[in-house]
Amino acid sequence: MDTDLSGRVALVTGSASGVGRGFALACADHGADVAVHYRSSDAEAAATAADVRDRGVDAATVQGDVTDPGSVDALFDSVEAELGAVDVLVNNVGAFAPQHWTDIDFEMWQTVLHTNVNGTYLCSKRALPAMREQGWGRIVNVGYAGSEQALVHPKNTPYFIAKTGVLMFTRMLAADTQDDGVTVNAVSPYVVDTSDAFPDAAPRGRWATVDDLATALLFFLSDDAEYVSGENIEVDGGFLPEKL
């Protein structure tokens, strides 16, 4: 499989650092011009954009709050002005709150739900008209391993709720775009080695790397995967969550 993104424009939300940065660089490695999105990490976003340009493609940094409709419109306007219409959208932004649900204040609860669900909804809605017009588009949402089973736990509760919603939205949007040349899929990690905290045991003796996740992403972005839509790849090393 050869994923050729030459001439494409990719927007990866939350791509100043971590998994989002890895996704942005993977798109650049395969020929896409990349919009590096950030909310407050301007220095890190600039560094990622420089690394994108080092790969021989164009880059732009775009600031915005993915939970605010006006801000989403403005960040897409910036991408379109600097690079062109978005062909590839990776919805990577998503806060989490690893606390017992009774210790999570309402503002954080809302932040987790809004960044994961509403951010995915707003960015997808804004990207779709141009994708439909040209008859080609790729949307990849970031989920969480275990969300297929709608598992939940008193700790980090809004995150589990939100990621289950992301998968529901993914499948709905895949059905709604099946005649448009657009595919919509999800990549769902368990724990990545860029995380801030780790469980006691790792599947296969290690945590997922960004490259592990990028392999699944690049499959979904390829022309070979044009008939694959509404799917979710769990990149979890064989993690089998009967309970959380």
Short mmCIF file of C-alpha atoms in Angstrom, two decimals:
data_model
loop_
_atom_site.label_atom_id
_atom_site.label_comp_id
_atom_site.label_asym_id
_atom_site.label_seq_id
_atom_site.Cartn_x
_atom_site.Cartn_y
_atom_site.Cartn_z
CA MET A 1 0.00 0.00 0.00
CA ASP A 2 1.30 3.41 -0.99
CA THR A 3 -0.47 6.40 0.54
CA ASP A 4 0.14 9.29 -1.83
CA LEU A 5 -1.14 12.61 -0.49
CA SER A 6 0.67 14.80 -3.00
CA GLY A 7 -1.39 17.89 -3.74
CA ARG A 8 -3.64 17.30 -0.74
CA VAL A 9 -4.15 19.60 2.23
CA ALA A 10 -4.35 18.00 5.67
CA LEU A 11 -5.64 19.66 8.83
CA VAL A 12 -4.79 17.86 12.05
CA THR A 13 -6.41 19.40 15.11
CA GLY A 14 -4.24 19.61 18.19
CA SER A 15 -1.08 18.93 16.22
CA ALA A 16 1.44 21.12 18.03
CA SER A 17 2.65 18.13 20.05
CA GLY A 18 2.01 14.50 20.96
CA VAL A 19 -0.07 12.22 18.77
CA GLY A 20 -1.38 15.13 16.70
CA ARG A 21 2.15 16.20 15.84
CA GLY A 22 2.96 12.64 14.78
CA PHE A 23 -0.11 12.55 12.54
CA ALA A 24 0.83 15.89 10.96
CA LEU A 25 4.36 14.69 10.19
CA ALA A 26 3.04 11.40 8.79
CA CYS A 27 0.81 13.32 6.38
CA ALA A 28 3.77 15.49 5.38
CA ASP A 29 5.96 12.43 4.84
CA HIS A 30 3.41 11.24 2.27
CA GLY A 31 3.23 14.52 0.37
CA ALA A 32 0.44 16.56 1.97
CA ASP A 33 0.64 20.22 2.81
CA VAL A 34 -0.28 20.45 6.49
CA ALA A 35 -2.17 22.90 8.67
CA VAL A 36 -0.87 22.61 12.23
CA HIS A 37 -3.68 23.55 14.59
CA TYR A 38 -3.24 24.72 18.16
CA ARG A 39 -5.24 26.54 20.80
CA SER A 40 -2.52 27.98 23.02
CA SER A 41 0.76 26.16 22.18
CA ASP A 42 1.98 28.63 19.56
CA ALA A 43 5.70 27.93 19.96
CA GLU A 44 5.23 24.16 19.70
CA ALA A 45 2.97 24.62 16.67
CA ALA A 46 5.60 26.74 14.94
CA ALA A 47 8.22 24.07 15.60
CA THR A 48 5.98 21.35 14.17
CA ALA A 49 5.26 23.47 11.09
CA ALA A 50 9.00 23.92 10.57
CA ASP A 51 9.46 20.15 10.72
CA VAL A 52 6.67 19.75 8.18
CA ARG A 53 8.40 22.16 5.79
CA ASP A 54 11.65 20.25 6.22
CA ARG A 55 9.88 17.38 4.47
CA GLY A 56 9.51 19.44 1.30
CA VAL A 57 5.85 20.41 1.64
CA ASP A 58 4.04 23.55 2.74
CA ALA A 59 2.73 24.24 6.23
CA ALA A 60 0.63 26.77 8.10
CA THR A 61 -0.13 27.25 11.77
CA VAL A 62 -3.76 27.97 12.65
CA GLN A 63 -5.12 28.89 16.04
CA GLY A 64 -8.63 28.18 17.19
CA ASP A 65 -11.04 26.71 19.72
CA VAL A 66 -12.66 23.66 18.14
CA THR A 67 -15.65 23.94 20.49
CA ASP A 68 -16.64 27.38 19.19
CA PRO A 69 -18.42 27.56 15.81
CA GLY A 70 -17.06 31.01 14.96
CA SER A 71 -13.52 30.01 15.84
CA VAL A 72 -13.80 26.85 13.73
CA ASP A 73 -14.99 28.90 10.76
CA ALA A 74 -12.06 31.28 11.22
CA LEU A 75 -9.43 28.55 11.45
CA PHE A 76 -10.76 26.87 8.29
CA ASP A 77 -10.79 30.25 6.56
CA SER A 78 -7.12 30.61 7.47
CA VAL A 79 -6.24 27.16 6.13
CA GLU A 80 -8.10 27.79 2.90
CA ALA A 81 -6.40 31.15 2.43
CA GLU A 82 -2.89 29.81 3.06
CA LEU A 83 -3.00 26.25 1.71
CA GLY A 84 -6.34 25.61 0.00
CA ALA A 85 -9.42 23.58 0.85
CA VAL A 86 -9.00 20.79 3.40
CA ASP A 87 -8.87 17.33 1.81
CA VAL A 88 -7.86 15.42 4.93
CA LEU A 89 -9.26 16.21 8.37
CA VAL A 90 -7.94 14.45 11.46
CA ASN A 91 -10.02 15.23 14.54
CA ASN A 92 -7.42 14.68 17.22
CA VAL A 93 -8.34 17.25 19.89
CA GLY A 94 -9.95 15.73 22.98
CA ALA A 95 -9.45 16.59 26.63
CA PHE A 96 -9.67 13.94 29.34
CA ALA A 97 -10.14 14.09 33.12
CA PRO A 98 -8.61 11.11 34.97
CA GLN A 99 -10.49 11.75 38.21
CA HIS A 100 -13.52 10.23 39.92
CA TRP A 101 -16.60 11.72 38.33
CA THR A 102 -17.71 13.38 41.58
CA ASP A 103 -14.38 15.25 41.74
CA ILE A 104 -14.69 16.66 38.21
CA ASP A 105 -16.13 20.17 38.24
CA PHE A 106 -18.79 21.11 35.73
CA GLU A 107 -16.44 23.22 33.63
CA MET A 108 -14.02 20.32 33.13
CA TRP A 109 -16.91 17.92 32.47
CA GLN A 110 -18.12 20.25 29.74
CA THR A 111 -14.61 20.68 28.33
CA VAL A 112 -14.13 16.94 27.92
CA LEU A 113 -17.49 16.47 26.20
CA HIS A 114 -17.16 19.58 24.02
CA THR A 115 -13.60 19.03 22.80
CA ASN A 116 -14.16 15.38 21.93
CA VAL A 117 -17.71 15.40 20.56
CA ASN A 118 -18.55 18.96 19.58
CA GLY A 119 -15.07 19.62 18.20
CA THR A 120 -15.34 16.57 15.97
CA TYR A 121 -18.82 17.61 14.86
CA LEU A 122 -17.97 21.26 14.15
CA CYS A 123 -14.74 20.59 12.25
CA SER A 124 -16.31 17.79 10.19
CA LYS A 125 -19.31 19.93 9.31
CA ARG A 126 -17.06 22.79 8.19
CA ALA A 127 -14.78 20.53 6.13
CA LEU A 128 -17.47 18.57 4.30
CA PRO A 129 -18.79 21.06 1.71
CA ALA A 130 -15.41 21.33 -0.06
CA MET A 131 -14.86 17.57 0.13
CA ARG A 132 -18.26 16.89 -1.36
CA GLU A 133 -17.74 19.46 -4.09
CA GLN A 134 -14.50 17.85 -5.26
CA GLY A 135 -15.74 14.28 -4.73
CA TRP A 136 -12.85 13.27 -2.47
CA GLY A 137 -12.19 13.57 1.23
CA ARG A 138 -10.86 11.74 4.25
CA ILE A 139 -11.98 12.30 7.84
CA VAL A 140 -10.32 10.33 10.61
CA ASN A 141 -11.49 10.72 14.20
CA VAL A 142 -9.51 9.69 17.27
CA GLY A 143 -11.40 7.37 19.59
CA TYR A 144 -10.41 5.19 22.53
CA ALA A 145 -9.93 1.43 22.75
CA GLY A 146 -12.89 -0.12 24.54
CA SER A 147 -15.43 2.40 23.31
CA GLU A 148 -16.85 -0.24 20.94
CA GLN A 149 -18.28 -1.93 24.04
CA ALA A 150 -19.51 1.35 25.56
CA LEU A 151 -17.50 0.58 28.69
CA VAL A 152 -17.35 3.20 31.39
CA HIS A 153 -15.70 3.72 34.76
CA PRO A 154 -16.26 6.14 37.66
CA LYS A 155 -12.81 7.59 36.88
CA ASN A 156 -12.56 9.62 33.65
CA THR A 157 -16.29 9.13 33.03
CA PRO A 158 -16.92 12.03 30.61
CA TYR A 159 -14.03 10.86 28.41
CA PHE A 160 -15.50 7.38 28.00
CA ILE A 161 -18.92 8.87 27.27
CA ALA A 162 -17.41 11.28 24.74
CA LYS A 163 -15.34 8.69 22.88
CA THR A 164 -18.34 6.41 22.53
CA GLY A 165 -20.12 9.40 21.01
CA VAL A 166 -17.21 9.97 18.62
CA LEU A 167 -17.59 6.43 17.27
CA MET A 168 -21.35 6.89 16.87
CA PHE A 169 -20.74 10.13 14.98
CA THR A 170 -18.11 8.41 12.81
CA ARG A 171 -20.57 5.72 11.70
CA MET A 172 -23.36 8.20 11.10
CA LEU A 173 -21.14 10.43 8.97
CA ALA A 174 -19.82 7.47 6.98
CA ALA A 175 -23.39 6.59 6.05
CA ASP A 176 -24.21 10.21 5.23
CA THR A 177 -21.21 10.58 2.87
CA GLN A 178 -21.27 7.22 1.08
CA ASP A 179 -22.19 8.82 -2.26
CA ASP A 180 -19.73 11.72 -1.97
CA GLY A 181 -16.29 10.15 -2.39
CA VAL A 182 -15.64 10.83 1.30
CA THR A 183 -14.66 8.25 3.89
CA VAL A 184 -14.99 8.66 7.66
CA ASN A 185 -13.17 6.33 10.05
CA ALA A 186 -11.65 6.21 13.51
CA VAL A 187 -8.32 5.26 15.06
CA SER A 188 -8.64 4.28 18.72
CA PRO A 189 -5.54 3.84 20.89
CA TYR A 190 -5.42 2.39 24.39
CA VAL A 191 -2.34 4.02 25.94
CA VAL A 192 0.33 5.81 23.91
CA ASP A 193 3.92 6.31 25.01
CA THR A 194 3.39 10.07 24.86
CA SER A 195 0.75 9.86 27.62
CA ASP A 196 1.15 11.50 31.02
CA ALA A 197 0.16 8.45 33.07
CA PHE A 198 0.33 4.71 32.53
CA PRO A 199 -1.47 1.62 33.89
CA ASP A 200 0.51 -1.12 35.61
CA ALA A 201 0.84 -3.46 32.61
CA ALA A 202 1.30 -2.82 28.89
CA PRO A 203 0.01 -5.19 26.18
CA ARG A 204 2.94 -6.88 24.39
CA GLY A 205 5.30 -5.36 26.90
CA ARG A 206 5.11 -1.78 25.60
CA TRP A 207 2.75 1.07 24.98
CA ALA A 208 1.64 2.15 21.50
CA THR A 209 3.89 4.53 19.64
CA VAL A 210 2.73 7.39 17.47
CA ASP A 211 4.04 5.39 14.49
CA ASP A 212 1.70 2.53 15.44
CA LEU A 213 -1.23 4.93 15.24
CA ALA A 214 0.03 6.59 12.06
CA THR A 215 0.06 3.22 10.28
CA ALA A 216 -3.70 2.92 10.78
CA LEU A 217 -4.21 6.56 9.85
CA LEU A 218 -2.31 6.22 6.58
CA PHE A 219 -4.33 3.17 5.61
CA PHE A 220 -7.55 5.15 5.97
CA LEU A 221 -6.09 8.04 3.97
CA SER A 222 -5.01 5.88 1.04
CA ASP A 223 -6.87 5.54 -2.24
CA ASP A 224 -6.76 1.77 -1.67
CA ALA A 225 -9.15 2.28 1.26
CA GLU A 226 -11.80 4.15 -0.70
CA TYR A 227 -14.41 1.47 0.12
CA VAL A 228 -13.57 1.43 3.84
CA SER A 229 -15.77 3.84 5.77
CA GLY A 230 -17.45 3.84 9.16
CA GLU A 231 -14.72 1.61 10.58
CA ASN A 232 -12.67 1.80 13.75
CA ILE A 233 -9.17 0.39 14.20
CA GLU A 234 -8.23 -0.18 17.83
CA VAL A 235 -4.46 0.20 18.15
CA ASP A 236 -4.13 -1.45 21.53
CA GLY A 237 -1.72 -4.39 21.25
CA GLY A 238 -4.50 -6.90 21.91
CA PHE A 239 -5.90 -5.19 25.00
CA LEU A 240 -9.21 -6.90 25.81
CA PRO A 241 -11.20 -4.67 28.15
CA GLU A 242 -13.93 -6.75 29.75
CA LYS A 243 -14.05 -3.98 32.32
CA LEU A 244 -12.18 -0.75 32.89
#
